mmCIF file with all atom_site columns, C-alpha atoms in Angstrom:
data_model
loop_
_atom_site.group_PDB
_atom_site.id
_atom_site.type_symbol
_atom_site.label_atom_id
_atom_site.label_alt_id
_atom_site.label_comp_id
_atom_site.label_asym_id
_atom_site.label_entity_id
_atom_site.label_seq_id
_atom_site.pdbx_PDB_ins_code
_atom_site.Cartn_x
_atom_site.Cartn_y
_atom_site.Cartn_z
_atom_site.occupancy
_atom_site.B_iso_or_equiv
_atom_site.pdbx_formal_charge
_atom_site.auth_seq_id
_atom_site.auth_comp_id
_atom_site.auth_asym_id
_atom_site.auth_atom_id
_atom_site.pdbx_PDB_model_num
ATOM 1   C CA . UNK A 1 1   ? 130.623 90.899  90.358  1.00 0.00 ? 1   UNK A CA 1
ATOM 2   C CA . UNK A 1 2   ? 128.565 94.078  91.180  1.00 0.00 ? 2   UNK A CA 1
ATOM 3   C CA . UNK A 1 3   ? 125.580 92.867  89.233  1.00 0.00 ? 3   UNK A CA 1
ATOM 4   C CA . UNK A 1 4   ? 125.673 89.475  90.918  1.00 0.00 ? 4   UNK A CA 1
ATOM 5   C CA . UNK A 1 5   ? 125.529 91.192  94.381  1.00 0.00 ? 5   UNK A CA 1
ATOM 6   C CA . UNK A 1 6   ? 122.702 93.296  93.186  1.00 0.00 ? 6   UNK A CA 1
ATOM 7   C CA . UNK A 1 7   ? 120.776 90.133  92.093  1.00 0.00 ? 7   UNK A CA 1
ATOM 8   C CA . UNK A 1 8   ? 121.449 88.488  95.379  1.00 0.00 ? 8   UNK A CA 1
ATOM 9   C CA . UNK A 1 9   ? 119.777 91.639  97.028  1.00 0.00 ? 9   UNK A CA 1
ATOM 10  C CA . UNK A 1 10  ? 116.824 91.700  94.679  1.00 0.00 ? 10  UNK A CA 1
ATOM 11  C CA . UNK A 1 11  ? 115.955 88.174  93.886  1.00 0.00 ? 11  UNK A CA 1
ATOM 12  C CA . UNK A 1 12  ? 114.399 87.253  97.275  1.00 0.00 ? 12  UNK A CA 1
ATOM 13  C CA . UNK A 1 13  ? 112.346 90.347  97.188  1.00 0.00 ? 13  UNK A CA 1
ATOM 14  C CA . UNK A 1 14  ? 110.891 89.373  93.751  1.00 0.00 ? 14  UNK A CA 1
ATOM 15  C CA . UNK A 1 15  ? 110.369 85.644  94.824  1.00 0.00 ? 15  UNK A CA 1
ATOM 16  C CA . UNK A 1 16  ? 108.297 87.062  97.870  1.00 0.00 ? 16  UNK A CA 1
ATOM 17  C CA . UNK A 1 17  ? 106.137 89.229  95.673  1.00 0.00 ? 17  UNK A CA 1
ATOM 18  C CA . UNK A 1 18  ? 105.471 86.157  93.529  1.00 0.00 ? 18  UNK A CA 1
ATOM 19  C CA . UNK A 1 19  ? 104.907 83.829  96.443  1.00 0.00 ? 19  UNK A CA 1
ATOM 20  C CA . UNK A 1 20  ? 102.316 86.215  98.010  1.00 0.00 ? 20  UNK A CA 1
ATOM 21  C CA . UNK A 1 21  ? 100.632 86.937  94.760  1.00 0.00 ? 21  UNK A CA 1
ATOM 22  C CA . UNK A 1 22  ? 100.309 83.252  93.895  1.00 0.00 ? 22  UNK A CA 1
ATOM 23  C CA . UNK A 1 23  ? 99.125  82.149  97.325  1.00 0.00 ? 23  UNK A CA 1
ATOM 24  C CA . UNK A 1 24  ? 96.612  85.014  97.850  1.00 0.00 ? 24  UNK A CA 1
ATOM 25  C CA . UNK A 1 25  ? 95.351  85.722  94.237  1.00 0.00 ? 25  UNK A CA 1
ATOM 26  C CA . UNK A 1 26  ? 96.390  82.637  92.184  1.00 0.00 ? 26  UNK A CA 1
ATOM 27  C CA . UNK A 1 27  ? 93.611  80.855  90.495  1.00 0.00 ? 27  UNK A CA 1
ATOM 28  C CA . UNK A 1 28  ? 90.787  83.324  91.351  1.00 0.00 ? 28  UNK A CA 1
ATOM 29  C CA . UNK A 1 29  ? 90.671  85.021  87.902  1.00 0.00 ? 29  UNK A CA 1
ATOM 30  C CA . UNK A 1 30  ? 91.049  88.378  89.233  1.00 0.00 ? 30  UNK A CA 1
ATOM 31  C CA . UNK A 1 31  ? 94.641  89.169  88.628  1.00 0.00 ? 31  UNK A CA 1
ATOM 32  C CA . UNK A 1 32  ? 97.660  88.296  86.626  1.00 0.00 ? 32  UNK A CA 1
ATOM 33  C CA . UNK A 1 33  ? 101.267 89.273  87.004  1.00 0.00 ? 33  UNK A CA 1
ATOM 34  C CA . UNK A 1 34  ? 104.644 89.208  85.294  1.00 0.00 ? 34  UNK A CA 1
ATOM 35  C CA . UNK A 1 35  ? 107.394 86.898  86.564  1.00 0.00 ? 35  UNK A CA 1
ATOM 36  C CA . UNK A 1 36  ? 110.381 88.992  85.578  1.00 0.00 ? 36  UNK A CA 1
ATOM 37  C CA . UNK A 1 37  ? 113.935 87.510  85.179  1.00 0.00 ? 37  UNK A CA 1
ATOM 38  C CA . UNK A 1 38  ? 115.468 90.917  85.440  1.00 0.00 ? 38  UNK A CA 1
ATOM 39  C CA . UNK A 1 39  ? 114.602 94.495  85.952  1.00 0.00 ? 39  UNK A CA 1
ATOM 40  C CA . UNK A 1 40  ? 112.980 96.438  88.791  1.00 0.00 ? 40  UNK A CA 1
ATOM 41  C CA . UNK A 1 41  ? 109.177 95.930  88.471  1.00 0.00 ? 41  UNK A CA 1
ATOM 42  C CA . UNK A 1 42  ? 106.411 93.402  88.625  1.00 0.00 ? 42  UNK A CA 1
ATOM 43  C CA . UNK A 1 43  ? 103.432 94.224  86.423  1.00 0.00 ? 43  UNK A CA 1
ATOM 44  C CA . UNK A 1 44  ? 100.227 93.374  88.076  1.00 0.00 ? 44  UNK A CA 1
ATOM 45  C CA . UNK A 1 45  ? 96.997  93.413  86.015  1.00 0.00 ? 45  UNK A CA 1
ATOM 46  C CA . UNK A 1 46  ? 93.706  93.416  88.085  1.00 0.00 ? 46  UNK A CA 1
ATOM 47  C CA . UNK A 1 47  ? 90.185  93.486  86.889  1.00 0.00 ? 47  UNK A CA 1
ATOM 48  C CA . UNK A 1 48  ? 89.358  96.186  84.558  1.00 0.00 ? 48  UNK A CA 1
ATOM 49  C CA . UNK A 1 49  ? 88.313  99.420  86.300  1.00 0.00 ? 49  UNK A CA 1
ATOM 50  C CA . UNK A 1 50  ? 89.942  98.513  89.523  1.00 0.00 ? 50  UNK A CA 1
ATOM 51  C CA . UNK A 1 51  ? 93.620  99.483  89.540  1.00 0.00 ? 51  UNK A CA 1
ATOM 52  C CA . UNK A 1 52  ? 92.960  102.970 90.679  1.00 0.00 ? 52  UNK A CA 1
ATOM 53  C CA . UNK A 1 53  ? 90.804  101.683 93.531  1.00 0.00 ? 53  UNK A CA 1
ATOM 54  C CA . UNK A 1 54  ? 93.504  99.164  94.667  1.00 0.00 ? 54  UNK A CA 1
ATOM 55  C CA . UNK A 1 55  ? 96.129  102.018 94.804  1.00 0.00 ? 55  UNK A CA 1
ATOM 56  C CA . UNK A 1 56  ? 93.452  104.151 96.816  1.00 0.00 ? 56  UNK A CA 1
ATOM 57  C CA . UNK A 1 57  ? 92.879  101.270 99.195  1.00 0.00 ? 57  UNK A CA 1
ATOM 58  C CA . UNK A 1 58  ? 96.609  100.560 99.572  1.00 0.00 ? 58  UNK A CA 1
ATOM 59  C CA . UNK A 1 59  ? 97.305  104.198 100.319 1.00 0.00 ? 59  UNK A CA 1
ATOM 60  C CA . UNK A 1 60  ? 94.626  104.198 102.997 1.00 0.00 ? 60  UNK A CA 1
ATOM 61  C CA . UNK A 1 61  ? 96.485  101.139 104.502 1.00 0.00 ? 61  UNK A CA 1
ATOM 62  C CA . UNK A 1 62  ? 99.722  102.899 104.638 1.00 0.00 ? 62  UNK A CA 1
ATOM 63  C CA . UNK A 1 63  ? 101.282 101.221 101.411 1.00 0.00 ? 63  UNK A CA 1
ATOM 64  C CA . UNK A 1 64  ? 102.690 103.412 98.845  1.00 0.00 ? 64  UNK A CA 1
ATOM 65  C CA . UNK A 1 65  ? 102.426 102.346 95.264  1.00 0.00 ? 65  UNK A CA 1
ATOM 66  C CA . UNK A 1 66  ? 103.290 103.772 91.963  1.00 0.00 ? 66  UNK A CA 1
ATOM 67  C CA . UNK A 1 67  ? 100.243 105.416 90.330  1.00 0.00 ? 67  UNK A CA 1
ATOM 68  C CA . UNK A 1 68  ? 97.754  103.096 88.405  1.00 0.00 ? 68  UNK A CA 1
ATOM 69  C CA . UNK A 1 69  ? 98.950  102.869 84.745  1.00 0.00 ? 69  UNK A CA 1
ATOM 70  C CA . UNK A 1 70  ? 102.464 103.833 85.576  1.00 0.00 ? 70  UNK A CA 1
ATOM 71  C CA . UNK A 1 71  ? 103.895 101.401 82.911  1.00 0.00 ? 71  UNK A CA 1
ATOM 72  C CA . UNK A 1 72  ? 101.723 103.250 80.212  1.00 0.00 ? 72  UNK A CA 1
ATOM 73  C CA . UNK A 1 73  ? 102.775 106.385 78.151  1.00 0.00 ? 73  UNK A CA 1
ATOM 74  C CA . UNK A 1 74  ? 101.350 109.306 80.151  1.00 0.00 ? 74  UNK A CA 1
ATOM 75  C CA . UNK A 1 75  ? 99.778  106.912 82.619  1.00 0.00 ? 75  UNK A CA 1
ATOM 76  C CA . UNK A 1 76  ? 97.051  106.439 80.295  1.00 0.00 ? 76  UNK A CA 1
ATOM 77  C CA . UNK A 1 77  ? 95.855  102.818 80.984  1.00 0.00 ? 77  UNK A CA 1
ATOM 78  C CA . UNK A 1 78  ? 92.437  102.955 79.283  1.00 0.00 ? 78  UNK A CA 1
ATOM 79  C CA . UNK A 1 79  ? 91.221  99.878  81.090  1.00 0.00 ? 79  UNK A CA 1
ATOM 80  C CA . UNK A 1 80  ? 92.561  100.913 84.638  1.00 0.00 ? 80  UNK A CA 1
ATOM 81  C CA . UNK A 1 81  ? 94.130  97.478  85.181  1.00 0.00 ? 81  UNK A CA 1
ATOM 82  C CA . UNK A 1 82  ? 97.750  97.866  85.610  1.00 0.00 ? 82  UNK A CA 1
ATOM 83  C CA . UNK A 1 83  ? 99.753  98.340  88.672  1.00 0.00 ? 83  UNK A CA 1
ATOM 84  C CA . UNK A 1 84  ? 103.675 98.411  88.617  1.00 0.00 ? 84  UNK A CA 1
ATOM 85  C CA . UNK A 1 85  ? 105.095 96.875  91.717  1.00 0.00 ? 85  UNK A CA 1
ATOM 86  C CA . UNK A 1 86  ? 108.610 97.913  92.662  1.00 0.00 ? 86  UNK A CA 1
ATOM 87  C CA . UNK A 1 87  ? 109.953 95.804  95.439  1.00 0.00 ? 87  UNK A CA 1
ATOM 88  C CA . UNK A 1 88  ? 113.660 96.830  95.197  1.00 0.00 ? 88  UNK A CA 1
ATOM 89  C CA . UNK A 1 89  ? 113.991 99.593  97.648  1.00 0.00 ? 89  UNK A CA 1
ATOM 90  C CA . UNK A 1 90  ? 112.118 98.124  100.768 1.00 0.00 ? 90  UNK A CA 1
ATOM 91  C CA . UNK A 1 91  ? 113.521 95.512  103.057 1.00 0.00 ? 91  UNK A CA 1
ATOM 92  C CA . UNK A 1 92  ? 112.266 91.801  102.572 1.00 0.00 ? 92  UNK A CA 1
ATOM 93  C CA . UNK A 1 93  ? 110.081 92.263  105.679 1.00 0.00 ? 93  UNK A CA 1
ATOM 94  C CA . UNK A 1 94  ? 108.670 95.419  104.300 1.00 0.00 ? 94  UNK A CA 1
ATOM 95  C CA . UNK A 1 95  ? 107.863 93.605  101.072 1.00 0.00 ? 95  UNK A CA 1
ATOM 96  C CA . UNK A 1 96  ? 106.115 90.912  102.735 1.00 0.00 ? 96  UNK A CA 1
ATOM 97  C CA . UNK A 1 97  ? 103.825 93.198  104.816 1.00 0.00 ? 97  UNK A CA 1
ATOM 98  C CA . UNK A 1 98  ? 103.150 95.533  101.862 1.00 0.00 ? 98  UNK A CA 1
ATOM 99  C CA . UNK A 1 99  ? 102.183 92.607  99.517  1.00 0.00 ? 99  UNK A CA 1
ATOM 100 C CA . UNK A 1 100 ? 100.041 91.082  102.163 1.00 0.00 ? 100 UNK A CA 1
ATOM 101 C CA . UNK A 1 101 ? 98.031  94.442  102.254 1.00 0.00 ? 101 UNK A CA 1
ATOM 102 C CA . UNK A 1 102 ? 98.142  94.783  98.460  1.00 0.00 ? 102 UNK A CA 1
ATOM 103 C CA . UNK A 1 103 ? 96.526  91.568  97.961  1.00 0.00 ? 103 UNK A CA 1
ATOM 104 C CA . UNK A 1 104 ? 93.777  92.375  100.446 1.00 0.00 ? 104 UNK A CA 1
ATOM 105 C CA . UNK A 1 105 ? 93.277  95.684  98.462  1.00 0.00 ? 105 UNK A CA 1
ATOM 106 C CA . UNK A 1 106 ? 92.937  93.688  95.162  1.00 0.00 ? 106 UNK A CA 1
ATOM 107 C CA . UNK A 1 107 ? 90.489  91.263  96.750  1.00 0.00 ? 107 UNK A CA 1
ATOM 108 C CA . UNK A 1 108 ? 88.365  94.098  98.132  1.00 0.00 ? 108 UNK A CA 1
ATOM 109 C CA . UNK A 1 109 ? 88.369  96.059  94.941  1.00 0.00 ? 109 UNK A CA 1
ATOM 110 C CA . UNK A 1 110 ? 87.356  92.961  92.861  1.00 0.00 ? 110 UNK A CA 1
ATOM 111 C CA . UNK A 1 111 ? 84.623  92.165  95.282  1.00 0.00 ? 111 UNK A CA 1
ATOM 112 C CA . UNK A 1 112 ? 83.315  95.615  95.012  1.00 0.00 ? 112 UNK A CA 1
ATOM 113 C CA . UNK A 1 113 ? 83.304  95.568  91.262  1.00 0.00 ? 113 UNK A CA 1
ATOM 114 C CA . UNK A 1 114 ? 81.855  92.045  91.080  1.00 0.00 ? 114 UNK A CA 1
ATOM 115 C CA . UNK A 1 115 ? 79.203  92.539  93.774  1.00 0.00 ? 115 UNK A CA 1
ATOM 116 C CA . UNK A 1 116 ? 78.429  96.421  93.023  1.00 0.00 ? 116 UNK A CA 1
#
């Protein structure tokens, strides 16, 4: 019963993360992400060498994310590609606003890399 209630709180947030990532980044070839069926994180992989930049841009926009490579032992992500998204704590409205900002940051960091 308790876990079902927990799922009812978390499922809409994870669905929102997936919706926004799909709408904003899907088909562009600059990011992939997991579609968890449980747990507390979405793993977002961006272009090599841009995860730290995405985190930096998000922070400047007022969005707190876990450090780049957090899913790796000792945060050692040799390709600087992985961002662990944790949508469980914020409200659904906050998740929506944060993910809109994060996708803009992913697009900007990818543009910098591809055009730089």
